[in-house]
PDB file of N, CA and C in Angstrom:
ATOM      1  N   PHE F   1     184.226 229.900  70.710  1.00 66.00           N
ATOM      2  CA  PHE F   1     183.166 228.943  70.487  1.00 66.00           C
ATOM      3  C   PHE F   1     182.926 228.784  68.990  1.00 66.00           C
ATOM      4  N   PRO F   2     182.614 227.584  68.559  1.00 69.00           N
ATOM      5  CA  PRO F   2     182.408 227.367  67.126  1.00 69.00           C
ATOM      6  C   PRO F   2     181.110 227.997  66.632  1.00 69.00           C
ATOM      7  N   VAL F   3     181.087 228.357  65.360  1.00 76.00           N
ATOM      8  CA  VAL F   3     179.861 228.838  64.726  1.00 76.00           C
ATOM      9  C   VAL F   3     179.128 227.605  64.211  1.00 76.00           C
ATOM     10  N   LEU F   4     177.884 227.470  64.605  1.00 77.00           N
ATOM     11  CA  LEU F   4     177.120 226.274  64.246  1.00 77.00           C
ATOM     12  C   LEU F   4     176.027 226.593  63.250  1.00 77.00           C
ATOM     13  N   LYS F   5     175.693 225.613  62.445  1.00 84.00           N
ATOM     14  CA  LYS F   5     174.554 225.704  61.552  1.00 84.00           C
ATOM     15  C   LYS F   5     173.364 225.068  62.239  1.00 84.00           C
ATOM     16  N   PHE F   6     172.174 225.362  61.753  1.00 85.00           N
ATOM     17  CA  PHE F   6     170.954 224.794  62.324  1.00 85.00           C
ATOM     18  C   PHE F   6     171.070 223.277  62.381  1.00 85.00           C
ATOM     19  N   GLY F   7     170.718 222.720  63.521  1.00 87.00           N
ATOM     20  CA  GLY F   7     170.735 221.271  63.695  1.00 87.00           C
ATOM     21  C   GLY F   7     172.047 220.707  64.185  1.00 87.00           C
ATOM     22  N   GLN F   8     173.077 221.559  64.310  1.00 85.00           N
ATOM     23  CA  GLN F   8     174.359 221.089  64.813  1.00 85.00           C
ATOM     24  C   GLN F   8     174.419 221.247  66.327  1.00 85.00           C
ATOM     25  N   LEU F   9     175.253 220.455  66.954  1.00 82.00           N
ATOM     26  CA  LEU F   9     175.436 220.483  68.389  1.00 82.00           C
ATOM     27  C   LEU F   9     176.912 220.642  68.710  1.00 82.00           C
ATOM     28  N   ALA F  10     177.237 221.601  69.527  1.00 80.00           N
ATOM     29  CA  ALA F  10     178.633 221.792  69.947  1.00 80.00           C
ATOM     30  C   ALA F  10     178.876 220.999  71.219  1.00 80.00           C
ATOM     31  N   VAL F  11     180.014 220.351  71.278  1.00 83.00           N
ATOM     32  CA  VAL F  11     180.422 219.622  72.470  1.00 83.00           C
ATOM     33  C   VAL F  11     181.749 220.216  72.918  1.00 83.00           C
ATOM     34  N   PHE F  12     181.825 220.617  74.179  1.00 81.00           N
ATOM     35  CA  PHE F  12     183.009 221.278  74.702  1.00 81.00           C
ATOM     36  C   PHE F  12     183.704 220.378  75.713  1.00 81.00           C
ATOM     37  N   HIS F  13     185.021 220.385  75.677  1.00 85.00           N
ATOM     38  CA  HIS F  13     185.783 219.704  76.712  1.00 85.00           C
ATOM     39  C   HIS F  13     186.067 220.722  77.817  1.00 85.00           C
ATOM     40  N   ILE F  14     185.687 220.391  79.022  1.00 85.00           N
ATOM     41  CA  ILE F  14     185.962 221.244  80.180  1.00 85.00           C
ATOM     42  C   ILE F  14     186.680 220.369  81.192  1.00 85.00           C
ATOM     43  N   ASP F  15     187.891 220.767  81.546  1.00 85.00           N
ATOM     44  CA  ASP F  15     188.684 219.965  82.476  1.00 85.00           C
ATOM     45  C   ASP F  15     187.987 219.805  83.813  1.00 85.00           C
ATOM     46  N   CYS F  16     187.996 218.582  84.312  1.00 83.00           N
ATOM     47  CA  CYS F  16     187.412 218.247  85.604  1.00 83.00           C
ATOM     48  C   CYS F  16     188.517 217.648  86.479  1.00 83.00           C
ATOM     49  N   PRO F  17     188.768 218.245  87.654  1.00 85.00           N
ATOM     50  CA  PRO F  17     189.851 217.751  88.509  1.00 85.00           C
ATOM     51  C   PRO F  17     189.739 216.268  88.860  1.00 85.00           C
ATOM     52  N   ASN F  18     188.536 215.789  89.158  1.00 83.00           N
ATOM     53  CA  ASN F  18     188.372 214.391  89.536  1.00 83.00           C
ATOM     54  C   ASN F  18     187.093 213.865  88.904  1.00 83.00           C
ATOM     55  N   HIS F  19     187.218 213.239  87.750  1.00 77.00           N
ATOM     56  CA  HIS F  19     186.037 212.755  87.033  1.00 77.00           C
ATOM     57  C   HIS F  19     185.618 211.354  87.457  1.00 77.00           C
ATOM     58  N   ASP F  20     186.359 210.728  88.327  1.00 77.00           N
ATOM     59  CA  ASP F  20     186.038 209.378  88.792  1.00 77.00           C
ATOM     60  C   ASP F  20     185.261 209.453  90.109  1.00 77.00           C
ATOM     61  N   CYS F  21     184.134 210.154  90.077  1.00 72.00           N
ATOM     62  CA  CYS F  21     183.403 210.365  91.328  1.00 72.00           C
ATOM     63  C   CYS F  21     181.887 210.296  91.128  1.00 72.00           C
ATOM     64  N   ILE F  22     181.436 209.562  90.138  1.00 72.00           N
ATOM     65  CA  ILE F  22     180.007 209.477  89.873  1.00 72.00           C
ATOM     66  C   ILE F  22     179.278 209.022  91.126  1.00 72.00           C
ATOM     67  N   GLY F  23     178.307 209.829  91.538  1.00 75.00           N
ATOM     68  CA  GLY F  23     177.539 209.525  92.738  1.00 75.00           C
ATOM     69  C   GLY F  23     178.205 209.952  94.029  1.00 75.00           C
ATOM     70  N   ARG F  24     179.416 210.524  93.936  1.00 79.00           N
ATOM     71  CA  ARG F  24     180.134 210.991  95.122  1.00 79.00           C
ATOM     72  C   ARG F  24     180.572 212.441  94.901  1.00 79.00           C
ATOM     73  N   PRO F  25     179.757 213.409  95.280  1.00 82.00           N
ATOM     74  CA  PRO F  25     180.128 214.802  95.081  1.00 82.00           C
ATOM     75  C   PRO F  25     181.415 215.153  95.834  1.00 82.00           C
ATOM     76  N   LEU F  26     182.360 215.765  95.122  1.00 85.00           N
ATOM     77  CA  LEU F  26     183.646 216.125  95.714  1.00 85.00           C
ATOM     78  C   LEU F  26     183.868 217.641  95.631  1.00 85.00           C
ATOM     79  N   ALA F  27     184.319 218.219  96.729  1.00 86.00           N
ATOM     80  CA  ALA F  27     184.581 219.657  96.767  1.00 86.00           C
ATOM     81  C   ALA F  27     185.658 220.064  95.766  1.00 86.00           C
ATOM     82  N   ILE F  28     186.580 219.155  95.448  1.00 86.00           N
ATOM     83  CA  ILE F  28     187.648 219.475  94.495  1.00 86.00           C
ATOM     84  C   ILE F  28     187.083 219.824  93.114  1.00 86.00           C
ATOM     85  N   ASN F  29     185.865 219.393  92.821  1.00 85.00           N
ATOM     86  CA  ASN F  29     185.234 219.659  91.532  1.00 85.00           C
ATOM     87  C   ASN F  29     184.378 220.919  91.527  1.00 85.00           C
ATOM     88  N   ALA F  30     184.388 221.688  92.589  1.00 86.00           N
ATOM     89  CA  ALA F  30     183.546 222.883  92.684  1.00 86.00           C
ATOM     90  C   ALA F  30     183.829 223.867  91.550  1.00 86.00           C
ATOM     91  N   SER F  31     185.089 224.118  91.256  1.00 86.00           N
ATOM     92  CA  SER F  31     185.417 225.070  90.192  1.00 86.00           C
ATOM     93  C   SER F  31     184.950 224.561  88.833  1.00 86.00           C
ATOM     94  N   TYR F  32     185.001 223.257  88.631  1.00 86.00           N
ATOM     95  CA  TYR F  32     184.520 222.649  87.384  1.00 86.00           C
ATOM     96  C   TYR F  32     183.014 222.880  87.220  1.00 86.00           C
ATOM     97  N   VAL F  33     182.263 222.626  88.293  1.00 85.00           N
ATOM     98  CA  VAL F  33     180.807 222.803  88.249  1.00 85.00           C
ATOM     99  C   VAL F  33     180.471 224.254  87.913  1.00 85.00           C
ATOM    100  N   LEU F  34     181.108 225.184  88.589  1.00 85.00           N
ATOM    101  CA  LEU F  34     180.852 226.599  88.348  1.00 85.00           C
ATOM    102  C   LEU F  34     181.293 227.002  86.938  1.00 85.00           C
ATOM    103  N   ASN F  35     182.386 226.461  86.457  1.00 89.00           N
ATOM    104  CA  ASN F  35     182.868 226.775  85.119  1.00 89.00           C
ATOM    105  C   ASN F  35     181.867 226.324  84.054  1.00 89.00           C
ATOM    106  N   THR F  36     181.271 225.161  84.225  1.00 88.00           N
ATOM    107  CA  THR F  36     180.288 224.697  83.246  1.00 88.00           C
ATOM    108  C   THR F  36     179.085 225.639  83.200  1.00 88.00           C
ATOM    109  N   LEU F  37     178.654 226.112  84.368  1.00 87.00           N
ATOM    110  CA  LEU F  37     177.542 227.069  84.412  1.00 87.00           C
ATOM    111  C   LEU F  37     177.936 228.389  83.748  1.00 87.00           C
ATOM    112  N   ASN F  38     179.126 228.876  84.040  1.00 90.00           N
ATOM    113  CA  ASN F  38     179.577 230.150  83.469  1.00 90.00           C
ATOM    114  C   ASN F  38     179.702 230.085  81.946  1.00 90.00           C
ATOM    115  N   ILE F  39     180.171 228.975  81.419  1.00 90.00           N
ATOM    116  CA  ILE F  39     180.263 228.818  79.969  1.00 90.00           C
ATOM    117  C   ILE F  39     178.871 228.837  79.345  1.00 90.00           C
ATOM    118  N   ALA F  40     177.939 228.135  79.941  1.00 90.00           N
ATOM    119  CA  ALA F  40     176.565 228.109  79.430  1.00 90.00           C
ATOM    120  C   ALA F  40     175.941 229.509  79.474  1.00 90.00           C
ATOM    121  N   ILE F  41     176.160 230.217  80.554  1.00 91.00           N
ATOM    122  CA  ILE F  41     175.633 231.584  80.668  1.00 91.00           C
ATOM    123  C   ILE F  41     176.254 232.485  79.612  1.00 91.00           C
ATOM    124  N   ASP F  42     177.557 232.369  79.416  1.00 93.00           N
ATOM    125  CA  ASP F  42     178.254 233.185  78.425  1.00 93.00           C
ATOM    126  C   ASP F  42     177.719 232.918  77.016  1.00 93.00           C
ATOM    127  N   LEU F  43     177.472 231.659  76.686  1.00 88.00           N
ATOM    128  CA  LEU F  43     176.918 231.323  75.371  1.00 88.00           C
ATOM    129  C   LEU F  43     175.559 231.983  75.162  1.00 88.00           C
ATOM    130  N   CYS F  44     174.725 232.000  76.194  1.00 90.00           N
ATOM    131  CA  CYS F  44     173.411 232.646  76.089  1.00 90.00           C
ATOM    132  C   CYS F  44     173.546 234.159  75.956  1.00 90.00           C
ATOM    133  N   LYS F  45     174.428 234.747  76.747  1.00 94.00           N
ATOM    134  CA  LYS F  45     174.632 236.194  76.672  1.00 94.00           C
ATOM    135  C   LYS F  45     175.119 236.629  75.292  1.00 94.00           C
ATOM    136  N   LYS F  46     175.911 235.795  74.645  1.00 90.00           N
ATOM    137  CA  LYS F  46     176.443 236.110  73.321  1.00 90.00           C
ATOM    138  C   LYS F  46     175.467 235.751  72.205  1.00 90.00           C
ATOM    139  N   GLY F  47     174.299 235.221  72.569  1.00 87.00           N
ATOM    140  CA  GLY F  47     173.298 234.848  71.580  1.00 87.00           C
ATOM    141  C   GLY F  47     173.627 233.569  70.836  1.00 87.00           C
ATOM    142  N   MET F  48     174.560 232.792  71.366  1.00 83.00           N
ATOM    143  CA  MET F  48     174.968 231.554  70.702  1.00 83.00           C
ATOM    144  C   MET F  48     174.150 230.361  71.187  1.00 83.00           C
ATOM    145  N   SER F  49     173.357 230.571  72.203  1.00 84.00           N
ATOM    146  CA  SER F  49     172.465 229.540  72.726  1.00 84.00           C
ATOM    147  C   SER F  49     171.221 230.240  73.249  1.00 84.00           C
ATOM    148  N   LYS F  50     170.119 229.532  73.210  1.00 85.00           N
ATOM    149  CA  LYS F  50     168.869 230.105  73.705  1.00 85.00           C
ATOM    150  C   LYS F  50     168.407 229.453  74.998  1.00 85.00           C
ATOM    151  N   VAL F  51     169.032 228.347  75.367  1.00 86.00           N
ATOM    152  CA  VAL F  51     168.619 227.624  76.565  1.00 86.00           C
ATOM    153  C   VAL F  51     169.838 227.092  77.317  1.00 86.00           C
ATOM    154  N   ILE F  52     169.619 226.844  78.590  1.00 87.00           N
ATOM    155  CA  ILE F  52     170.613 226.164  79.415  1.00 87.00           C
ATOM    156  C   ILE F  52     169.903 224.981  80.059  1.00 87.00           C
ATOM    157  N   VAL F  53     170.441 223.804  79.859  1.00 85.00           N
ATOM    158  CA  VAL F  53     169.901 222.596  80.475  1.00 85.00           C
ATOM    159  C   VAL F  53     170.994 222.052  81.385  1.00 85.00           C
ATOM    160  N   ILE F  54     170.662 221.881  82.663  1.00 81.00           N
ATOM    161  CA  ILE F  54     171.664 221.414  83.614  1.00 81.00           C
ATOM    162  C   ILE F  54     171.138 220.236  84.420  1.00 81.00           C
ATOM    163  N   ALA F  55     172.059 219.515  84.971  1.00 78.00           N
ATOM    164  CA  ALA F  55     171.722 218.478  85.947  1.00 78.00           C
ATOM    165  C   ALA F  55     171.630 219.164  87.309  1.00 78.00           C
ATOM    166  N   PRO F  56     171.167 218.478  88.313  1.00 79.00           N
ATOM    167  CA  PRO F  56     171.141 219.097  89.641  1.00 79.00           C
ATOM    168  C   PRO F  56     172.540 219.563  90.064  1.00 79.00           C
ATOM    169  N   VAL F  57     172.587 220.730  90.689  1.00 81.00           N
ATOM    170  CA  VAL F  57     173.845 221.282  91.188  1.00 81.00           C
ATOM    171  C   VAL F  57     173.897 221.072  92.697  1.00 81.00           C
ATOM    172  N   ASN F  58     174.937 220.439  93.171  1.00 81.00           N
ATOM    173  CA  ASN F  58     175.108 220.198  94.601  1.00 81.00           C
ATOM    174  C   ASN F  58     175.729 221.442  95.235  1.00 81.00           C
ATOM    175  N   LYS F  59     174.873 222.252  95.864  1.00 81.00           N
ATOM    176  CA  LYS F  59     175.338 223.509  96.467  1.00 81.00           C
ATOM    177  C   LYS F  59     176.345 223.271  97.585  1.00 81.00           C
ATOM    178  N   ASP F  60     176.222 222.164  98.289  1.00 82.00           N
ATOM    179  CA  ASP F  60     177.161 221.855  99.368  1.00 82.00           C
ATOM    180  C   ASP F  60     178.576 221.683  98.834  1.00 82.00           C
ATOM    181  N   VAL F  61     178.710 221.026  97.679  1.00 81.00           N
ATOM    182  CA  VAL F  61     180.026 220.844  97.065  1.00 81.00           C
ATOM    183  C   VAL F  61     180.646 222.192  96.718  1.00 81.00           C
ATOM    184  N   LEU F  62     179.840 223.086  96.146  1.00 82.00           N
ATOM    185  CA  LEU F  62     180.354 224.414  95.808  1.00 82.00           C
ATOM    186  C   LEU F  62     180.801 225.158  97.061  1.00 82.00           C
ATOM    187  N   ASN F  63     179.981 225.125  98.094  1.00 81.00           N
ATOM    188  CA  ASN F  63     180.334 225.832  99.323  1.00 81.00           C
ATOM    189  C   ASN F  63     181.557 225.221 100.009  1.00 81.00           C
ATOM    190  N   ARG F  64     181.669 223.891  99.989  1.00 81.00           N
ATOM    191  CA  ARG F  64     182.851 223.249 100.553  1.00 81.00           C
ATOM    192  C   ARG F  64     184.095 223.532  99.721  1.00 81.00           C
ATOM    193  N   GLY F  65     183.891 223.838  98.449  1.00 78.00           N
ATOM    194  CA  GLY F  65     184.983 224.186  97.560  1.00 78.00           C
ATOM    195  C   GLY F  65     185.312 225.668  97.620  1.00 78.00           C
ATOM    196  N   GLU F  66     184.853 226.323  98.667  1.00 75.00           N
ATOM    197  CA  GLU F  66     185.121 227.743  98.937  1.00 75.00           C
ATOM    198  C   GLU F  66     184.549 228.664  97.875  1.00 75.00           C
ATOM    199  N   ILE F  67     183.414 228.258  97.289  1.00 75.00           N
ATOM    200  CA  ILE F  67     182.681 229.108  96.358  1.00 75.00           C
ATOM    201  C   ILE F  67     181.325 229.369  96.990  1.00 75.00           C
ATOM    202  N   SER F  68     181.072 230.598  97.365  1.00 75.00           N
ATOM    203  CA  SER F  68     179.792 230.941  97.981  1.00 75.00           C
ATOM    204  C   SER F  68     178.704 230.866  96.924  1.00 75.00           C
ATOM    205  N   PHE F  69     177.803 229.918  97.083  1.00 69.00           N
ATOM    206  CA  PHE F  69     176.746 229.682  96.090  1.00 69.00           C
ATOM    207  C   PHE F  69     175.488 229.324  96.831  1.00 69.00           C
ATOM    208  N   SER F  70     174.430 230.134  96.648  1.00 72.00           N
ATOM    209  CA  SER F  70     173.197 229.889  97.397  1.00 72.00           C
ATOM    210  C   SER F  70     172.143 229.145  96.606  1.00 72.00           C
ATOM    211  N   GLY F  71     172.290 229.078  95.288  1.00 65.00           N
ATOM    212  CA  GLY F  71     171.318 228.304  94.546  1.00 65.00           C
ATOM    213  C   GLY F  71     171.109 228.780  93.125  1.00 65.00           C
ATOM    214  N   HIS F  72     170.263 228.072  92.423  1.00 62.00           N
ATOM    215  CA  HIS F  72     169.902 228.430  91.062  1.00 62.00           C
ATOM    216  C   HIS F  72     168.503 227.918  90.779  1.00 62.00           C
ATOM    217  N   THR F  73     167.808 228.598  89.928  1.00 53.00           N
ATOM    218  CA  THR F  73     166.497 228.132  89.433  1.00 53.00           C
ATOM    219  C   THR F  73     166.237 228.734  88.083  1.00 53.00           C
TER     220      THR F  73
END
């Protein structure tokens, strides 16, 4: 991860299996959704971020993608 100065914003590219699905949750993207959460958590654990801001997570997509996920808050 890059070292940032105050006021800078890091933007990361994270591969998404099917990015042409706006408004249509797809199980094929389950690993992508979980990966974005894991990266955000890792940044906080390393002290490189103080907050995590996420969009709603579709738990059904994760479960259909064979990732047991009961929720987040």
